[in-house]
Coordinates of C-alpha atoms and ligand atoms in Angstrom, one line a residue:
M20 CA 122.7 40.6 59.0
T21 CA 124.6 41.3 55.7
T22 CA 126.1 39.4 53.3
A23 CA 129.4 42.2 53.5
L24 CA 131.7 39.1 54.1
A25 CA 129.9 36.4 52.1
G26 CA 132.4 33.6 50.7
R27 CA 135.7 35.0 53.4
V28 CA 137.3 32.8 56.1
A29 CA 138.5 34.7 58.7
V30 CA 140.5 33.8 62.3
V31 CA 139.4 35.6 65.4
T32 CA 142.4 35.0 68.1
G33 CA 141.6 35.7 71.5
A34 CA 137.8 34.4 70.8
A35 CA 136.9 32.6 73.9
S36 CA 135.7 36.1 75.5
G37 CA 135.2 40.0 75.0
I38 CA 135.9 41.6 72.6
G39 CA 137.4 38.5 70.4
S40 CA 134.2 36.7 70.9
A41 CA 132.0 39.8 69.9
T42 CA 133.8 39.9 66.8
V43 CA 133.3 36.6 65.8
A44 CA 129.7 36.9 66.0
A45 CA 129.8 40.0 64.0
L46 CA 132.5 38.9 61.3
R47 CA 129.3 35.8 61.2
A48 CA 126.7 37.9 61.1
D49 CA 128.1 40.0 57.5
G50 CA 128.4 36.4 56.2
A51 CA 132.1 35.1 57.0
V52 CA 132.9 31.9 58.0
V53 CA 134.8 32.1 61.1
A54 CA 137.5 30.1 62.8
A55 CA 138.0 31.2 66.7
L56 CA 141.8 30.6 68.1
D57 CA 141.8 30.9 71.7
I58 CA 144.2 29.2 74.5
A59 CA 140.6 28.8 76.9
A60 CA 137.8 26.2 75.5
T61 CA 134.7 28.3 75.0
D62 CA 131.1 27.4 74.1
A63 CA 130.7 30.5 71.7
P64 CA 129.4 29.8 68.5
A65 CA 131.8 29.6 65.6
D66 CA 132.5 27.8 62.8
L67 CA 135.2 26.4 64.2
F68 CA 137.2 26.8 67.3
V69 CA 140.8 25.7 67.3
P70 CA 143.0 25.7 70.5
C71 CA 145.9 27.7 70.5
D72 CA 148.4 29.4 72.5
V73 CA 149.5 32.5 70.3
A74 CA 152.8 32.7 71.9
E75 CA 154.0 29.6 70.7
E76 CA 155.1 29.3 67.1
A77 CA 154.3 26.0 66.6
S78 CA 150.8 26.6 68.2
V79 CA 149.8 29.5 66.1
Q80 CA 151.1 27.3 62.7
A81 CA 149.9 24.3 63.7
A82 CA 145.5 26.3 64.6
L83 CA 146.0 28.3 61.1
Q84 CA 146.9 25.1 58.8
R85 CA 143.8 23.2 60.9
V86 CA 141.6 26.0 59.6
R87 CA 143.2 26.2 56.0
E88 CA 142.0 22.5 56.0
E89 CA 139.0 22.8 57.8
L90 CA 137.3 26.2 56.3
G91 CA 139.7 26.6 53.3
P92 CA 142.1 29.9 52.3
I93 CA 142.5 32.4 55.2
D94 CA 141.3 36.0 53.8
I95 CA 140.8 37.9 56.7
V96 CA 143.2 38.2 60.2
H97 CA 141.8 39.4 63.8
A98 CA 144.9 39.2 66.0
N99 CA 143.5 40.5 69.2
A100 CA 144.5 37.8 71.9
G101 CA 145.8 39.9 75.3
V102 CA 146.8 40.1 78.6
C103 CA 146.9 42.5 81.0
F104 CA 148.2 41.7 84.3
N105 CA 146.4 44.4 86.6
G106 CA 143.8 42.9 88.6
E107 CA 143.5 41.9 92.6
G108 CA 145.4 38.9 93.4
E109 CA 146.9 38.4 90.0
A110 CA 150.5 39.6 89.2
Q111 CA 150.7 42.9 88.6
D112 CA 151.9 45.3 85.8
G113 CA 154.1 48.4 87.0
P114 CA 156.2 51.2 87.4
A115 CA 159.6 49.6 85.9
H116 CA 161.2 49.9 89.4
E117 CA 158.8 47.3 90.8
L118 CA 157.8 45.2 87.6
E119 CA 158.8 41.9 87.5
L120 CA 160.1 40.7 84.2
E121 CA 158.2 37.5 84.0
V122 CA 154.7 39.7 84.1
W123 CA 156.9 42.1 81.2
S124 CA 158.0 39.2 79.2
R125 CA 154.5 37.6 79.3
T126 CA 152.9 40.7 78.2
L127 CA 154.9 41.3 75.5
A128 CA 155.2 37.2 74.7
V129 CA 151.1 37.4 74.3
N130 CA 150.3 41.1 73.2
L131 CA 152.7 41.8 70.8
T132 CA 155.0 38.4 69.5
G133 CA 151.6 36.9 69.5
A134 CA 150.2 39.7 67.0
Y135 CA 153.4 38.6 64.8
L136 CA 153.0 35.5 65.2
T137 CA 149.2 35.3 63.8
V138 CA 150.3 37.6 61.2
K139 CA 153.2 35.3 59.9
H140 CA 151.5 32.3 59.7
G141 CA 148.3 34.0 58.8
L142 CA 149.4 35.7 55.8
R143 CA 150.0 32.8 53.0
D144 CA 147.0 32.8 51.4
M145 CA 146.5 36.7 51.1
L146 CA 149.5 36.8 49.7
E147 CA 148.7 34.2 47.0
R148 CA 145.9 35.8 46.3
R149 CA 147.1 39.7 46.2
S150 CA 144.0 40.2 48.4
G151 CA 142.8 40.3 52.3
A152 CA 142.4 42.2 55.2
V153 CA 144.4 42.8 58.8
V154 CA 143.0 44.0 61.8
L155 CA 145.2 44.6 65.4
T156 CA 143.7 44.8 68.7
A157 CA 146.0 47.9 70.3
S158 CA 144.5 50.0 72.7
V159 CA 144.0 53.8 73.6
G160 CA 146.7 52.3 76.4
G161 CA 149.1 52.5 73.3
A162 CA 148.9 55.9 73.2
S163 CA 148.4 57.2 76.8
F164 CA 147.7 55.2 79.6
G165 CA 147.8 56.4 83.4
T166 CA 150.0 55.0 85.8
R167 CA 151.4 51.0 86.4
H168 CA 150.7 49.8 83.4
L169 CA 153.9 50.0 81.7
A170 CA 154.3 46.5 80.2
Y171 CA 150.6 46.8 78.8
S172 CA 151.1 50.1 77.2
S173 CA 154.8 49.4 76.1
S174 CA 153.1 46.3 74.0
K175 CA 150.2 48.1 72.3
A176 CA 152.6 50.9 71.1
G177 CA 154.3 47.8 69.6
V178 CA 150.6 46.9 68.3
V179 CA 149.9 50.6 66.9
G180 CA 153.8 50.2 64.9
M181 CA 153.3 47.1 63.8
A182 CA 149.9 47.6 61.8
R183 CA 151.6 51.0 60.2
S184 CA 154.8 48.6 59.3
L185 CA 152.2 45.8 57.8
A186 CA 150.1 48.2 55.9
R187 CA 153.5 49.7 54.5
E188 CA 155.1 46.1 53.6
Y189 CA 151.8 44.8 52.2
G190 CA 150.0 47.1 50.8
P191 CA 151.2 47.2 47.6
A192 CA 150.4 43.3 47.5
G193 CA 146.4 44.2 48.1
I194 CA 146.5 43.8 52.0
R195 CA 145.3 46.5 54.3
T196 CA 146.1 46.5 57.8
N197 CA 144.7 48.5 60.7
A198 CA 144.6 48.6 64.4
V199 CA 141.9 48.9 66.6
C200 CA 142.5 51.1 69.8
P201 CA 139.6 50.7 72.2
G202 CA 138.7 52.2 75.4
P203 CA 137.3 50.7 78.8
V204 CA 135.5 47.6 77.7
R205 CA 133.2 45.3 79.8
T206 CA 135.0 42.1 79.6
P207 CA 137.3 40.6 81.8
L208 CA 140.3 42.0 81.2
S209 CA 139.2 45.5 82.3
V210 CA 140.1 47.4 85.2
M211 CA 137.2 49.7 84.6
A212 CA 134.4 46.9 84.4
R213 CA 135.5 45.6 87.6
S214 CA 135.1 48.6 89.8
S215 CA 132.2 49.9 91.6
G216 CA 130.5 53.0 93.4
E217 CA 132.9 55.9 93.3
E218 CA 135.1 54.5 91.2
Y219 CA 133.1 53.5 88.6
D220 CA 131.1 57.0 88.5
E221 CA 134.8 58.8 88.2
W222 CA 135.5 56.6 84.9
I223 CA 132.2 57.3 83.4
E224 CA 132.7 60.8 84.1
G225 CA 136.0 60.9 81.9
I226 CA 133.9 59.5 79.0
P227 CA 132.3 62.0 77.1
L228 CA 129.3 59.2 76.5
R229 CA 129.3 58.5 80.2
R230 CA 128.7 54.7 79.5
I231 CA 131.9 52.0 79.5
G232 CA 132.3 50.2 75.8
E233 CA 130.3 47.3 75.0
P234 CA 132.3 44.4 73.4
D235 CA 130.3 44.5 70.5
D236 CA 131.4 48.0 70.2
I237 CA 134.4 47.1 68.9
G238 CA 133.1 43.6 66.9
R239 CA 131.3 45.7 64.8
V240 CA 134.1 47.8 64.0
V241 CA 136.6 45.4 62.9
A242 CA 133.9 44.0 61.1
F243 CA 133.6 47.5 59.1
L244 CA 137.5 47.8 58.8
V245 CA 138.2 44.1 57.3
S246 CA 134.8 44.6 54.7
D247 CA 135.4 46.2 51.8
A248 CA 133.6 50.0 52.7
A249 CA 136.7 50.2 54.6
G250 CA 139.1 49.3 51.3
Y251 CA 141.0 52.5 51.1
L252 CA 141.6 52.3 55.2
N253 CA 145.1 50.7 55.5
G254 CA 147.6 51.8 58.2
A255 CA 145.4 53.6 60.6
S256 CA 144.9 53.3 64.3
I257 CA 141.0 53.6 64.6
V258 CA 140.6 54.8 68.1
V259 CA 136.9 53.5 69.5
D260 CA 136.9 54.9 73.0
G261 CA 133.2 57.0 73.6
G262 CA 135.6 60.1 73.6
M263 CA 137.6 59.6 76.4
T264 CA 141.1 60.3 75.0
I265 CA 139.8 63.7 73.2
A266 CA 142.4 66.0 74.2
Ligands
LIG330 N1 138.9 45.4 77.7 C1 139.3 46.5 77.2 O1 139.0 47.4 78.2 C2 140.1 46.5 76.6 C3 140.6 47.9 76.4 C4 141.5 48.0 75.0 C5 142.2 47.1 74.6 N2 141.8 45.9 75.0 C6 142.3 44.5 73.9 O2 141.2 44.1 73.7 C7 142.3 42.4 73.4 C8 140.2 41.2 74.1 O3 140.5 41.4 75.0 P1 139.2 41.4 76.0 O4 139.3 42.9 76.8 O5 138.1 41.2 75.1 O6 140.1 40.5 77.1 P2 139.6 39.0 77.7 O7 139.9 38.9 78.8 O8 137.9 38.7 77.7 O9 140.2 38.1 76.5 C9 141.0 37.6 75.9 C10 141.3 36.2 75.6 O10 142.5 36.4 75.4 C11 142.7 34.9 75.6 N3 144.1 35.2 75.6 C12 145.0 35.2 76.4 N4 146.1 35.0 76.3 C13 146.1 33.5 75.4 C14 147.1 32.9 74.6 N5 148.5 33.3 75.0 N6 146.7 32.5 73.2 C15 145.9 32.2 72.7 N7 144.5 33.8 73.8 C16 144.8 33.6 74.6 C17 141.9 34.9 76.5 O11 141.7 33.2 76.7 C18 140.7 35.9 76.5 O12 139.7 34.5 75.2 C19 143.5 42.4 74.1 O13 144.0 42.5 72.8 C20 143.1 43.3 74.8 O14 144.5 44.3 75.5 C21 140.8 45.7 75.7

């Protein structure tokens, strides 16, 4: 527990599970008052839970308005909600020649348009106060990825580009933006977390730290990125993958 974020109001999307839920906990542990936004309900501790579909502008706008009314002006935004269609029995992301337009569109709508809408409606108070911090959850998949993830890796490459554009655009207004790029993390979204036996061992072999990431490994990095300790970090894409993508 620290007081690094005392007095700040934060919003985290995709907060009902995995990385978002861990980030809510990390921000609260550092003293922030945190609103958890998600399309799914959750009992995970937060100062306020607001149902929100990040792919729908009216939903994002209404959710952020409610945060302002109940918690006050927003200082920190973590646009984290994401989907990855790669599980058994689910729609499959894919090589381009097999990828259904519906899967492509939904992936881009949540991962990329969702980040844009969250930032669009989350920046207002920061602009007025000329101070704030934004973190977007990208992925190591935004820079390099295996096969069968065309929509996901395209969306995450877009998120990295968005973080850089925002950093340039809003840096002069005192608002820092960075992306966090997790490697495999133990959440329902991760293919690796769902694998077992030899397949899992092969994954682990490819990670110098020889373990899958835990949601809190990412949450604590986000808490650092939005803190004053990271006051000169702007436009960076911070890879948190146990060394998996070291060339
Ligand atoms: N787990 C990994 O290995 C990994 C690796 C790299 C990046 N990421 C990214 O981290 C972020 C969080 O994923 P996670 O691993 O915690 O997965 P998760 O499935 O545990 O959590 C994702 C959350 O996003 C929510 N969500 C989905 N669609 C939404 C929508 N339209 N509006 C609002 N909320 C929505 C879900 O309900 C869920 O609570 C995602 O952007 C994901 O792409 C995850």
